[in-house]
C-alpha atoms as a printed R data frame, in Angstrom:
    type eleno elety resid chain resno       x       y       z
1   ATOM     1    CA   UNK     A     1  -0.120   0.342  -0.252
2   ATOM     2    CA   UNK     A     2   0.944   3.468  -0.890
3   ATOM     3    CA   UNK     A     3   0.770   6.036   1.174
4   ATOM     4    CA   UNK     A     4   0.932  10.214   0.325
5   ATOM     5    CA   UNK     A     5   1.872  12.803   2.403
6   ATOM     6    CA   UNK     A     6   0.958  16.255   1.229
7   ATOM     7    CA   UNK     A     7   2.904  18.890   2.758
8   ATOM     8    CA   UNK     A     8   1.764  22.018   2.616
9   ATOM     9    CA   UNK     A     9  -2.074  20.172   4.413
10  ATOM    10    CA   UNK     A    10   0.679  18.992   7.379
11  ATOM    11    CA   UNK     A    11   1.566  22.862   7.829
12  ATOM    12    CA   UNK     A    12  -2.111  24.137   8.475
13  ATOM    13    CA   UNK     A    13  -2.593  21.456  10.078
14  ATOM    14    CA   UNK     A    14  -0.187  21.789  12.681
15  ATOM    15    CA   UNK     A    15  -0.881  25.360  12.553
16  ATOM    16    CA   UNK     A    16  -4.380  24.754  13.117
17  ATOM    17    CA   UNK     A    17  -3.327  22.898  16.055
18  ATOM    18    CA   UNK     A    18  -1.215  24.837  17.982
19  ATOM    19    CA   UNK     A    19  -4.270  27.570  18.280
20  ATOM    20    CA   UNK     A    20  -6.542  25.644  19.753
21  ATOM    21    CA   UNK     A    21  -4.332  25.081  22.295
22  ATOM    22    CA   UNK     A    22  -3.591  28.291  23.160
23  ATOM    23    CA   UNK     A    23  -7.560  29.750  22.933
24  ATOM    24    CA   UNK     A    24  -8.193  26.982  24.984
25  ATOM    25    CA   UNK     A    25  -5.174  27.747  28.096
26  ATOM    26    CA   UNK     A    26  -7.164  30.923  27.416
27  ATOM    27    CA   UNK     A    27 -10.745  29.515  28.860
28  ATOM    28    CA   UNK     A    28  -9.191  26.769  31.629
29  ATOM    29    CA   UNK     A    29  -5.867  28.728  32.353
30  ATOM    30    CA   UNK     A    30  -3.186  25.679  32.283
31  ATOM    31    CA   UNK     A    31  -0.972  25.870  34.639
32  ATOM    32    CA   UNK     A    32  -3.881  27.120  37.184
33  ATOM    33    CA   UNK     A    33  -4.392  25.633  41.080
34  ATOM    34    CA   UNK     A    34  -8.113  24.708  39.206
35  ATOM    35    CA   UNK     A    35  -6.909  22.883  37.028
36  ATOM    36    CA   UNK     A    36  -6.289  18.741  37.115
37  ATOM    37    CA   UNK     A    37  -2.630  17.655  37.145
38  ATOM    38    CA   UNK     A    38  -0.169  15.506  35.832
39  ATOM    39    CA   UNK     A    39  -0.428  12.919  38.192
40  ATOM    40    CA   UNK     A    40  -4.380  13.511  38.087
41  ATOM    41    CA   UNK     A    41  -4.808  13.267  33.983
42  ATOM    42    CA   UNK     A    42  -3.222  10.125  34.320
43  ATOM    43    CA   UNK     A    43  -5.863   9.043  36.166
44  ATOM    44    CA   UNK     A    44  -8.766   9.464  34.119
45  ATOM    45    CA   UNK     A    45  -7.433   7.603  31.670
46  ATOM    46    CA   UNK     A    46  -6.483   4.800  34.206
47  ATOM    47    CA   UNK     A    47  -9.441   2.149  33.559
48  ATOM    48    CA   UNK     A    48 -11.262   2.341  36.833
49  ATOM    49    CA   UNK     A    49 -12.901  -1.354  38.429
50  ATOM    50    CA   UNK     A    50 -14.610  -0.773  41.549
51  ATOM    51    CA   UNK     A    51 -14.830  -3.808  43.564
52  ATOM    52    CA   UNK     A    52 -17.578  -4.874  45.926
53  ATOM    53    CA   UNK     A    53 -18.160  -5.001  49.030
54  ATOM    54    CA   UNK     A    54 -19.750  -8.132  50.655
55  ATOM    55    CA   UNK     A    55 -20.552  -6.169  53.605
56  ATOM    56    CA   UNK     A    56 -21.971  -3.169  52.552
57  ATOM    57    CA   UNK     A    57 -25.215  -3.132  54.654
58  ATOM    58    CA   UNK     A    58 -26.948  -3.453  52.059
59  ATOM    59    CA   UNK     A    59 -27.719  -6.960  52.509
60  ATOM    60    CA   UNK     A    60 -28.583  -8.992  55.652
61  ATOM    61    CA   UNK     A    61 -24.932  -9.921  56.492
62  ATOM    62    CA   UNK     A    62 -24.027  -6.903  58.141
63  ATOM    63    CA   UNK     A    63 -20.042  -6.556  59.027
64  ATOM    64    CA   UNK     A    64 -18.576  -4.042  58.100
65  ATOM    65    CA   UNK     A    65 -19.759  -0.405  56.720
66  ATOM    66    CA   UNK     A    66 -16.791   0.193  53.730
67  ATOM    67    CA   UNK     A    67 -16.953   3.453  54.753
68  ATOM    68    CA   UNK     A    68 -13.793   5.199  54.676
69  ATOM    69    CA   UNK     A    69 -14.048   8.870  54.064
70  ATOM    70    CA   UNK     A    70 -10.186   8.870  53.557
71  ATOM    71    CA   UNK     A    71  -9.863   7.502  50.710
72  ATOM    72    CA   UNK     A    72  -7.545   4.579  51.932
73  ATOM    73    CA   UNK     A    73 -10.235   1.772  51.581
74  ATOM    74    CA   UNK     A    74  -9.416   0.397  55.511
75  ATOM    75    CA   UNK     A    75 -12.487   1.729  57.927
76  ATOM    76    CA   UNK     A    76 -12.824   3.752  60.837
77  ATOM    77    CA   UNK     A    77 -10.592   2.047  63.467
78  ATOM    78    CA   UNK     A    78 -13.708   1.112  65.355
79  ATOM    79    CA   UNK     A    79 -16.254   1.494  63.788
80  ATOM    80    CA   UNK     A    80 -18.595  -1.860  62.306
81  ATOM    81    CA   UNK     A    81 -22.281  -0.763  60.169
82  ATOM    82    CA   UNK     A    82 -25.239  -3.433  61.693
83  ATOM    83    CA   UNK     A    83 -27.240  -1.789  58.823
84  ATOM    84    CA   UNK     A    84 -29.456  -4.536  56.783
85  ATOM    85    CA   UNK     A    85 -29.123  -6.296  60.070
86  ATOM    86    CA   UNK     A    86 -33.061  -6.602  60.704
87  ATOM    87    CA   UNK     A    87 -34.090  -3.583  59.792
88  ATOM    88    CA   UNK     A    88 -38.122  -4.466  59.153
89  ATOM    89    CA   UNK     A    89 -37.789  -6.375  62.258
90  ATOM    90    CA   UNK     A    90 -41.578  -5.660  63.275
91  ATOM    91    CA   UNK     A    91 -43.847  -8.098  65.900
92  ATOM    92    CA   UNK     A    92 -47.704  -7.341  66.660
93  ATOM    93    CA   UNK     A    93 -48.487 -10.486  68.404
94  ATOM    94    CA   UNK     A    94 -51.540 -11.080  70.962
95  ATOM    95    CA   UNK     A    95 -50.277 -12.758  74.517
96  ATOM    96    CA   UNK     A    96 -53.004 -14.543  75.821
97  ATOM    97    CA   UNK     A    97 -51.173 -15.119  79.322
98  ATOM    98    CA   UNK     A    98 -53.945 -13.684  81.872
99  ATOM    99    CA   UNK     A    99 -51.557 -10.780  83.534
100 ATOM   100    CA   UNK     A   100 -50.700  -9.771  79.375
101 ATOM   101    CA   UNK     A   101 -54.042  -9.752  77.398
102 ATOM   102    CA   UNK     A   102 -53.183  -7.597  75.315
103 ATOM   103    CA   UNK     A   103 -50.980  -7.008  72.581
104 ATOM   104    CA   UNK     A   104 -47.023  -6.691  71.878
105 ATOM   105    CA   UNK     A   105 -45.680  -4.388  69.499
106 ATOM   106    CA   UNK     A   106 -43.052  -4.093  67.621
107 ATOM   107    CA   UNK     A   107 -41.443  -1.932  64.861
108 ATOM   108    CA   UNK     A   108 -38.090  -2.606  64.627
109 ATOM   109    CA   UNK     A   109 -35.933   0.202  61.265
110 ATOM   110    CA   UNK     A   110 -32.709   1.342  60.087
111 ATOM   111    CA   UNK     A   111 -33.115   5.828  58.263
112 ATOM   112    CA   UNK     A   112 -30.412   7.972  58.802
113 ATOM   113    CA   UNK     A   113 -27.798   6.243  60.754
114 ATOM   114    CA   UNK     A   114 -29.666   4.340  62.961
115 ATOM   115    CA   UNK     A   115 -31.688   2.249  63.987
116 ATOM   116    CA   UNK     A   116 -35.734   3.015  65.842
117 ATOM   117    CA   UNK     A   117 -37.087   1.089  68.510
118 ATOM   118    CA   UNK     A   118 -41.053   1.945  68.993
119 ATOM   119    CA   UNK     A   119 -43.034  -0.736  70.882
120 ATOM   120    CA   UNK     A   120 -44.925  -0.399  73.511
121 ATOM   121    CA   UNK     A   121 -42.523  -3.117  75.977
122 ATOM   122    CA   UNK     A   122 -45.978  -6.023  76.409
123 ATOM   123    CA   UNK     A   123 -43.994  -9.217  76.334
124 ATOM   124    CA   UNK     A   124 -45.395 -11.684  73.705
125 ATOM   125    CA   UNK     A   125 -45.284 -15.154  75.162
126 ATOM   126    CA   UNK     A   126 -45.844 -16.459  78.162
127 ATOM   127    CA   UNK     A   127 -45.383 -14.658  81.318
128 ATOM   128    CA   UNK     A   128 -45.873 -15.334  84.765
129 ATOM   129    CA   UNK     A   129 -48.362 -13.658  87.726
130 ATOM   130    CA   UNK     A   130 -48.360 -10.853  87.937
131 ATOM   131    CA   UNK     A   131 -50.001  -9.202  90.708
132 ATOM   132    CA   UNK     A   132 -47.629 -11.950  93.393
133 ATOM   133    CA   UNK     A   133 -47.142 -11.979  96.797
134 ATOM   134    CA   UNK     A   134 -43.780 -10.125  96.062
135 ATOM   135    CA   UNK     A   135 -44.458  -8.402  93.293
136 ATOM   136    CA   UNK     A   136 -47.322  -6.133  94.074
137 ATOM   137    CA   UNK     A   137 -47.720  -3.767  90.117
138 ATOM   138    CA   UNK     A   138 -49.396  -5.466  86.882
139 ATOM   139    CA   UNK     A   139 -48.323  -4.561  83.771
140 ATOM   140    CA   UNK     A   140 -49.250  -2.139  81.436
141 ATOM   141    CA   UNK     A   141 -48.481  -0.653  77.871
142 ATOM   142    CA   UNK     A   142 -45.391   2.009  77.842
143 ATOM   143    CA   UNK     A   143 -45.201   4.001  74.845
144 ATOM   144    CA   UNK     A   144 -41.832   3.355  74.205
145 ATOM   145    CA   UNK     A   145 -39.006   5.533  71.457
146 ATOM   146    CA   UNK     A   146 -36.022   4.399  70.952
147 ATOM   147    CA   UNK     A   147 -32.712   5.056  68.944
148 ATOM   148    CA   UNK     A   148 -29.333   3.441  69.028
149 ATOM   149    CA   UNK     A   149 -26.374   3.983  66.484
150 ATOM   150    CA   UNK     A   150 -26.214   2.261  63.314
151 ATOM   151    CA   UNK     A   151 -22.226   2.483  63.387
152 ATOM   152    CA   UNK     A   152 -21.331   1.432  66.813
153 ATOM   153    CA   UNK     A   153 -18.069   2.337  68.035
154 ATOM   154    CA   UNK     A   154 -16.568   0.171  70.657
155 ATOM   155    CA   UNK     A   155 -14.289   2.615  73.584
156 ATOM   156    CA   UNK     A   156 -11.523   1.465  76.281
157 ATOM   157    CA   UNK     A   157 -14.502   2.695  78.461
158 ATOM   158    CA   UNK     A   158 -17.184   0.684  80.569
159 ATOM   159    CA   UNK     A   159 -20.386   2.869  81.179
160 ATOM   160    CA   UNK     A   160 -22.208   1.978  83.800
161 ATOM   161    CA   UNK     A   161 -25.870   1.690  82.784
162 ATOM   162    CA   UNK     A   162 -29.769   0.341  84.477
163 ATOM   163    CA   UNK     A   163 -32.771   2.015  85.965
164 ATOM   164    CA   UNK     A   164 -32.140   5.523  86.285
165 ATOM   165    CA   UNK     A   165 -28.633   5.697  84.633
166 ATOM   166    CA   UNK     A   166 -30.049   4.686  81.588
167 ATOM   167    CA   UNK     A   167 -31.461   2.027  79.832
168 ATOM   168    CA   UNK     A   168 -29.495  -0.633  79.181
169 ATOM   169    CA   UNK     A   169 -30.611  -1.770  76.170
170 ATOM   170    CA   UNK     A   170 -34.124  -3.911  74.466
171 ATOM   171    CA   UNK     A   171 -34.666  -7.554  73.615
172 ATOM   172    CA   UNK     A   172 -36.303  -7.859  69.956
173 ATOM   173    CA   UNK     A   173 -39.739  -7.968  71.983
174 ATOM   174    CA   UNK     A   174 -39.411  -4.036  72.974
175 ATOM   175    CA   UNK     A   175 -38.963  -5.082  76.545
176 ATOM   176    CA   UNK     A   176 -36.199  -3.702  78.523
177 ATOM   177    CA   UNK     A   177 -33.994  -4.360  79.728
178 ATOM   178    CA   UNK     A   178 -33.020  -3.912  83.458
179 ATOM   179    CA   UNK     A   179 -30.633  -6.232  85.365
180 ATOM   180    CA   UNK     A   180 -29.812  -4.343  88.634
181 ATOM   181    CA   UNK     A   181 -32.337  -3.645  91.243
182 ATOM   182    CA   UNK     A   182 -33.550  -0.741  93.774
183 ATOM   183    CA   UNK     A   183 -33.476  -3.321  96.696
184 ATOM   184    CA   UNK     A   184 -30.585  -2.142  99.741
185 ATOM   185    CA   UNK     A   185 -29.488  -2.700 102.557
186 ATOM   186    CA   UNK     A   186 -27.618  -1.027 105.195
187 ATOM   187    CA   UNK     A   187 -24.006  -2.417 107.061
188 ATOM   188    CA   UNK     A   188 -26.503  -4.327 109.587
189 ATOM   189    CA   UNK     A   189 -27.635  -6.370 107.819
190 ATOM   190    CA   UNK     A   190 -30.646  -5.303 110.122
191 ATOM   191    CA   UNK     A   191 -32.615  -2.690 107.479
192 ATOM   192    CA   UNK     A   192 -33.356  -4.157 104.116
193 ATOM   193    CA   UNK     A   193 -36.053  -2.472 101.273
194 ATOM   194    CA   UNK     A   194 -35.899  -3.952  98.057
195 ATOM   195    CA   UNK     A   195 -36.996  -0.163  96.995
196 ATOM   196    CA   UNK     A   196 -35.304   3.141  98.475
197 ATOM   197    CA   UNK     A   197 -31.724   2.665  97.352
198 ATOM   198    CA   UNK     A   198 -30.677   3.773 100.197
199 ATOM   199    CA   UNK     A   199 -28.639   1.163 102.185
200 ATOM   200    CA   UNK     A   200 -24.793   0.316 100.792
201 ATOM   201    CA   UNK     A   201 -25.292  -2.782  99.943
202 ATOM   202    CA   UNK     A   202 -27.204  -3.492  96.053
203 ATOM   203    CA   UNK     A   203 -29.638  -6.727  96.573
204 ATOM   204    CA   UNK     A   204 -29.989  -8.738  93.066
205 ATOM   205    CA   UNK     A   205 -32.791 -10.491  91.409
206 ATOM   206    CA   UNK     A   206 -31.553 -13.633  90.579
207 ATOM   207    CA   UNK     A   207 -29.079 -15.937  92.116
208 ATOM   208    CA   UNK     A   208 -29.784 -15.465  95.694
209 ATOM   209    CA   UNK     A   209 -32.738 -17.164  97.748
210 ATOM   210    CA   UNK     A   210 -33.202 -14.264 101.331
211 ATOM   211    CA   UNK     A   211 -34.875 -11.523  99.295
212 ATOM   212    CA   UNK     A   212 -37.369 -12.426  97.081
213 ATOM   213    CA   UNK     A   213 -38.711 -10.446  93.520
214 ATOM   214    CA   UNK     A   214 -41.543 -12.565  92.229
215 ATOM   215    CA   UNK     A   215 -39.705 -13.204  89.233
216 ATOM   216    CA   UNK     A   216 -41.366 -15.162  86.656
217 ATOM   217    CA   UNK     A   217 -39.256 -17.976  84.753
218 ATOM   218    CA   UNK     A   218 -37.941 -16.094  81.600
219 ATOM   219    CA   UNK     A   219 -36.118 -13.397  85.031
220 ATOM   220    CA   UNK     A   220 -38.914 -10.652  84.584
221 ATOM   221    CA   UNK     A   221 -40.999  -9.134  87.312
222 ATOM   222    CA   UNK     A   222 -42.384  -5.368  86.486
223 ATOM   223    CA   UNK     A   223 -42.140  -2.054  88.087
224 ATOM   224    CA   UNK     A   224 -43.572   0.197  89.960
225 ATOM   225    CA   UNK     A   225 -44.929   2.333  86.588
226 ATOM   226    CA   UNK     A   226 -46.981  -1.437  84.878
227 ATOM   227    CA   UNK     A   227 -43.022  -1.855  82.965
228 ATOM   228    CA   UNK     A   228 -42.623  -5.356  82.164
229 ATOM   229    CA   UNK     A   229 -38.776  -5.551  82.168
230 ATOM   230    CA   UNK     A   230 -35.900  -8.322  82.303
231 ATOM   231    CA   UNK     A   231 -33.622  -9.007  85.071
232 ATOM   232    CA   UNK     A   232 -31.733 -12.276  83.087
233 ATOM   233    CA   UNK     A   233 -32.197 -14.485  80.684
234 ATOM   234    CA   UNK     A   234 -35.684 -13.716  78.661
235 ATOM   235    CA   UNK     A   235 -36.794 -17.490  77.788
236 ATOM   236    CA   UNK     A   236 -39.449 -17.522  76.723
237 ATOM   237    CA   UNK     A   237 -39.316 -14.934  73.978
238 ATOM   238    CA   UNK     A   238 -35.942 -17.718  73.066
239 ATOM   239    CA   UNK     A   239 -38.463 -20.225  73.220
240 ATOM   240    CA   UNK     A   240 -39.903 -18.443  70.021
241 ATOM   241    CA   UNK     A   241 -36.974 -17.472  68.594
242 ATOM   242    CA   UNK     A   242 -36.436 -21.980  68.537
243 ATOM   243    CA   UNK     A   243 -33.254 -20.688  70.193
244 ATOM   244    CA   UNK     A   244 -30.395 -24.523  71.173
245 ATOM   245    CA   UNK     A   245 -27.669 -25.042  71.224
246 ATOM   246    CA   UNK     A   246 -27.591 -25.456  68.391
247 ATOM   247    CA   UNK     A   247 -26.842 -21.979  67.068
248 ATOM   248    CA   UNK     A   248 -25.726 -18.269  68.153
249 ATOM   249    CA   UNK     A   249 -29.810 -16.934  69.115
250 ATOM   250    CA   UNK     A   250 -30.022 -12.838  68.365
251 ATOM   251    CA   UNK     A   251 -32.209 -11.264  70.515
252 ATOM   252    CA   UNK     A   252 -31.553  -7.813  70.725
253 ATOM   253    CA   UNK     A   253 -29.908  -4.466  70.674
254 ATOM   254    CA   UNK     A   254 -27.764  -2.422  73.110
255 ATOM   255    CA   UNK     A   255 -28.084   0.501  74.208
256 ATOM   256    CA   UNK     A   256 -24.558   1.829  72.335
257 ATOM   257    CA   UNK     A   257 -25.989   0.124  68.743
258 ATOM   258    CA   UNK     A   258 -23.730  -3.092  69.369
259 ATOM   259    CA   UNK     A   259 -26.052  -7.043  68.417
260 ATOM   260    CA   UNK     A   260 -27.156  -8.988  71.561
261 ATOM   261    CA   UNK     A   261 -26.898 -12.563  72.085
262 ATOM   262    CA   UNK     A   262 -28.656 -15.666  74.109
263 ATOM   263    CA   UNK     A   263 -27.039 -17.894  75.910
264 ATOM   264    CA   UNK     A   264 -24.350 -20.313  73.413
265 ATOM   265    CA   UNK     A   265 -21.299 -18.416  71.679
266 ATOM   266    CA   UNK     A   266 -19.502 -19.983  68.707
267 ATOM   267    CA   UNK     A   267 -15.668 -21.802  71.288
268 ATOM   268    CA   UNK     A   268 -13.719 -20.101  68.973
269 ATOM   269    CA   UNK     A   269 -14.612 -16.477  69.135
270 ATOM   270    CA   UNK     A   270 -13.306 -16.130  65.619
271 ATOM   271    CA   UNK     A   271 -14.084 -18.915  64.059
272 ATOM   272    CA   UNK     A   272 -17.809 -19.785  62.486
273 ATOM   273    CA   UNK     A   273 -16.510 -23.254  61.995
274 ATOM   274    CA   UNK     A   274 -15.982 -23.752  66.200
275 ATOM   275    CA   UNK     A   275 -18.404 -25.804  68.600
276 ATOM   276    CA   UNK     A   276 -21.066 -23.384  69.585
277 ATOM   277    CA   UNK     A   277 -21.066 -23.639  73.895
278 ATOM   278    CA   UNK     A   278 -22.661 -21.719  76.584
279 ATOM   279    CA   UNK     A   279 -20.959 -19.049  77.257
280 ATOM   280    CA   UNK     A   280 -19.692 -17.226  80.942
281 ATOM   281    CA   UNK     A   281 -19.289 -14.101  82.045
282 ATOM   282    CA   UNK     A   282 -16.190 -13.895  83.945
283 ATOM   283    CA   UNK     A   283 -16.735 -12.677  88.047
284 ATOM   284    CA   UNK     A   284 -16.616 -14.784  90.297
285 ATOM   285    CA   UNK     A   285 -17.236 -14.354  93.863
286 ATOM   286    CA   UNK     A   286 -15.023 -12.191  96.076
287 ATOM   287    CA   UNK     A   287 -12.504 -13.804  97.844
288 ATOM   288    CA   UNK     A   288 -11.397 -10.140 100.425
289 ATOM   289    CA   UNK     A   289 -15.060  -9.991 102.272
290 ATOM   290    CA   UNK     A   290 -15.278  -6.645 103.194
291 ATOM   291    CA   UNK     A   291 -15.667  -5.875 106.882
292 ATOM   292    CA   UNK     A   292 -18.501  -3.470 106.225
293 ATOM   293    CA   UNK     A   293 -20.110  -5.465 104.790
294 ATOM   294    CA   UNK     A   294 -23.587  -7.427 106.217
295 ATOM   295    CA   UNK     A   295 -23.280 -11.155 108.172
296 ATOM   296    CA   UNK     A   296 -22.183 -13.611 105.526
297 ATOM   297    CA   UNK     A   297 -24.105 -17.207 107.698
298 ATOM   298    CA   UNK     A   298 -27.312 -14.188 107.198
299 ATOM   299    CA   UNK     A   299 -26.498 -12.863 103.717
300 ATOM   300    CA   UNK     A   300 -24.422 -15.667 101.768
301 ATOM   301    CA   UNK     A   301 -22.516 -14.702  99.047
302 ATOM   302    CA   UNK     A   302 -24.128 -13.199  95.948
303 ATOM   303    CA   UNK     A   303 -26.607 -11.723  97.284
304 ATOM   304    CA   UNK     A   304 -25.346  -7.925  96.721
305 ATOM   305    CA   UNK     A   305 -23.779  -6.756  93.509
306 ATOM   306    CA   UNK     A   306 -20.492  -6.407  95.675
307 ATOM   307    CA   UNK     A   307 -20.337  -9.727  96.307
308 ATOM   308    CA   UNK     A   308 -18.762  -9.904  92.865
309 ATOM   309    CA   UNK     A   309 -15.423  -9.039  90.382
310 ATOM   310    CA   UNK     A   310 -14.004  -9.188  87.695
311 ATOM   311    CA   UNK     A   311 -11.252 -10.993  87.243
312 ATOM   312    CA   UNK     A   312 -10.140 -10.951  83.256
313 ATOM   313    CA   UNK     A   313  -9.740 -13.944  81.297
314 ATOM   314    CA   UNK     A   314 -11.558 -16.322  83.950
315 ATOM   315    CA   UNK     A   315 -14.242 -16.208  81.349
316 ATOM   316    CA   UNK     A   316 -15.097 -15.751  78.258
317 ATOM   317    CA   UNK     A   317 -16.434 -11.083  78.438
318 ATOM   318    CA   UNK     A   318 -15.743  -7.961  79.351
319 ATOM   319    CA   UNK     A   319 -16.774  -7.022  82.517
320 ATOM   320    CA   UNK     A   320 -19.931  -5.948  80.447
321 ATOM   321    CA   UNK     A   321 -20.355  -9.670  78.506
322 ATOM   322    CA   UNK     A   322 -19.431  -8.266  75.648
323 ATOM   323    CA   UNK     A   323 -16.380 -10.187  73.117
324 ATOM   324    CA   UNK     A   324 -15.325  -9.313  69.562
325 ATOM   325    CA   UNK     A   325 -16.257 -12.133  67.324
326 ATOM   326    CA   UNK     A   326 -17.759 -13.570  64.629
327 ATOM   327    CA   UNK     A   327 -21.759 -14.405  64.255
328 ATOM   328    CA   UNK     A   328 -23.999 -15.068  62.223
329 ATOM   329    CA   UNK     A   329 -24.461 -12.181  61.574
330 ATOM   330    CA   UNK     A   330 -21.603 -10.735  61.146
331 ATOM   331    CA   UNK     A   331 -18.956 -12.688  59.174
332 ATOM   332    CA   UNK     A   332 -16.108 -10.996  59.386
333 ATOM   333    CA   UNK     A   333 -16.218  -9.987  63.019
334 ATOM   334    CA   UNK     A   334 -18.632  -7.904  65.594
335 ATOM   335    CA   UNK     A   335 -18.202  -6.642  69.055
336 ATOM   336    CA   UNK     A   336 -21.604  -8.111  71.020
337 ATOM   337    CA   UNK     A   337 -22.272  -9.302  73.814
338 ATOM   338    CA   UNK     A   338 -24.253 -11.954  75.345
339 ATOM   339    CA   UNK     A   339 -27.131 -13.234  78.347
340 ATOM   340    CA   UNK     A   340 -25.661 -15.477  80.115
341 ATOM   341    CA   UNK     A   341 -26.970 -17.631  83.048
342 ATOM   342    CA   UNK     A   342 -23.816 -17.153  85.282
343 ATOM   343    CA   UNK     A   343 -22.943 -13.713  86.575
344 ATOM   344    CA   UNK     A   344 -24.056 -10.706  85.562
345 ATOM   345    CA   UNK     A   345 -26.559 -12.143  83.269
346 ATOM   346    CA   UNK     A   346 -27.294  -8.923  81.131
347 ATOM   347    CA   UNK     A   347 -23.836  -7.032  80.424
348 ATOM   348    CA   UNK     A   348 -24.138  -4.592  83.446
349 ATOM   349    CA   UNK     A   349 -22.514  -1.751  81.112
350 ATOM   350    CA   UNK     A   350 -21.969  -1.451  78.157
351 ATOM   351    CA   UNK     A   351 -18.388  -0.924  76.127
352 ATOM   352    CA   UNK     A   352 -19.564   1.965  72.586
353 ATOM   353    CA   UNK     A   353 -20.535   5.244  72.853
354 ATOM   354    CA   UNK     A   354 -23.136   6.453  74.317
């Protein structure tokens, strides 16, 4: 093939080319601070490849959000996303228990970076008899509206909650978790009351036999305002969720936005293929009894909250009954809490920002 080149056309084309560049530079301020750098221009010539993030929160796997504002490709330190996990949990169940005869309503949703709860506090499972000889309160509807972060951040600080200090969390059915009591004894042990919070020694609702708070088989009872609430393992709800030793069962959300599981977890916190076991708290009875404590002959160790001390490594969990590990909903791992059969039964504090 023969190629013929016309030099006159080349010269004319070169002139037109340089005139075009001059005009472009005049209009766009070539080399100015608002123009693209050489590196940016080079980047624009490269093929853009987007790798899907399986844990973006668009499905039900949960996990890390993958949202990195600095463009580094790494998640913000300590941040997890729970978006996409139980964001459409709705329950409306008529409870035929004689102490209830009412509909349990609970609706969870996720929007604006928050997990929202609207509920009436009525349990959705069988309950004991209320009022009873040791708990004189009837169950009444509550107006519950709560919000939790969808990107909880674990900290090194344990924030104690419960009672007047704030709600620890809610089970999915909208029933509150509140494991401490207002019962106390003075140092002599002669003056004790199940209400008032006036003594130095805080009486436990569970795990002791000296005082009866009228709890039912769900480790729950009713506050004076009619609010049914859990002090420990919500057995009836776990049964409804078909929880057992063959799976981890997510039962609620803590005040800091981290999930709460019931009883069973992986024996290796970071291995979902490891066997499930009953998770144990890391508290044990004190070995040195305070001289100001009421007599242990009358009130055995375990009667008061002050009888327990946290021993790191004694059990599976930290001081807030939580740990970092993988779960069915969060296969990449997340900080999460447990309801346990051992003290403290539910978390008494939270490790996330509140």
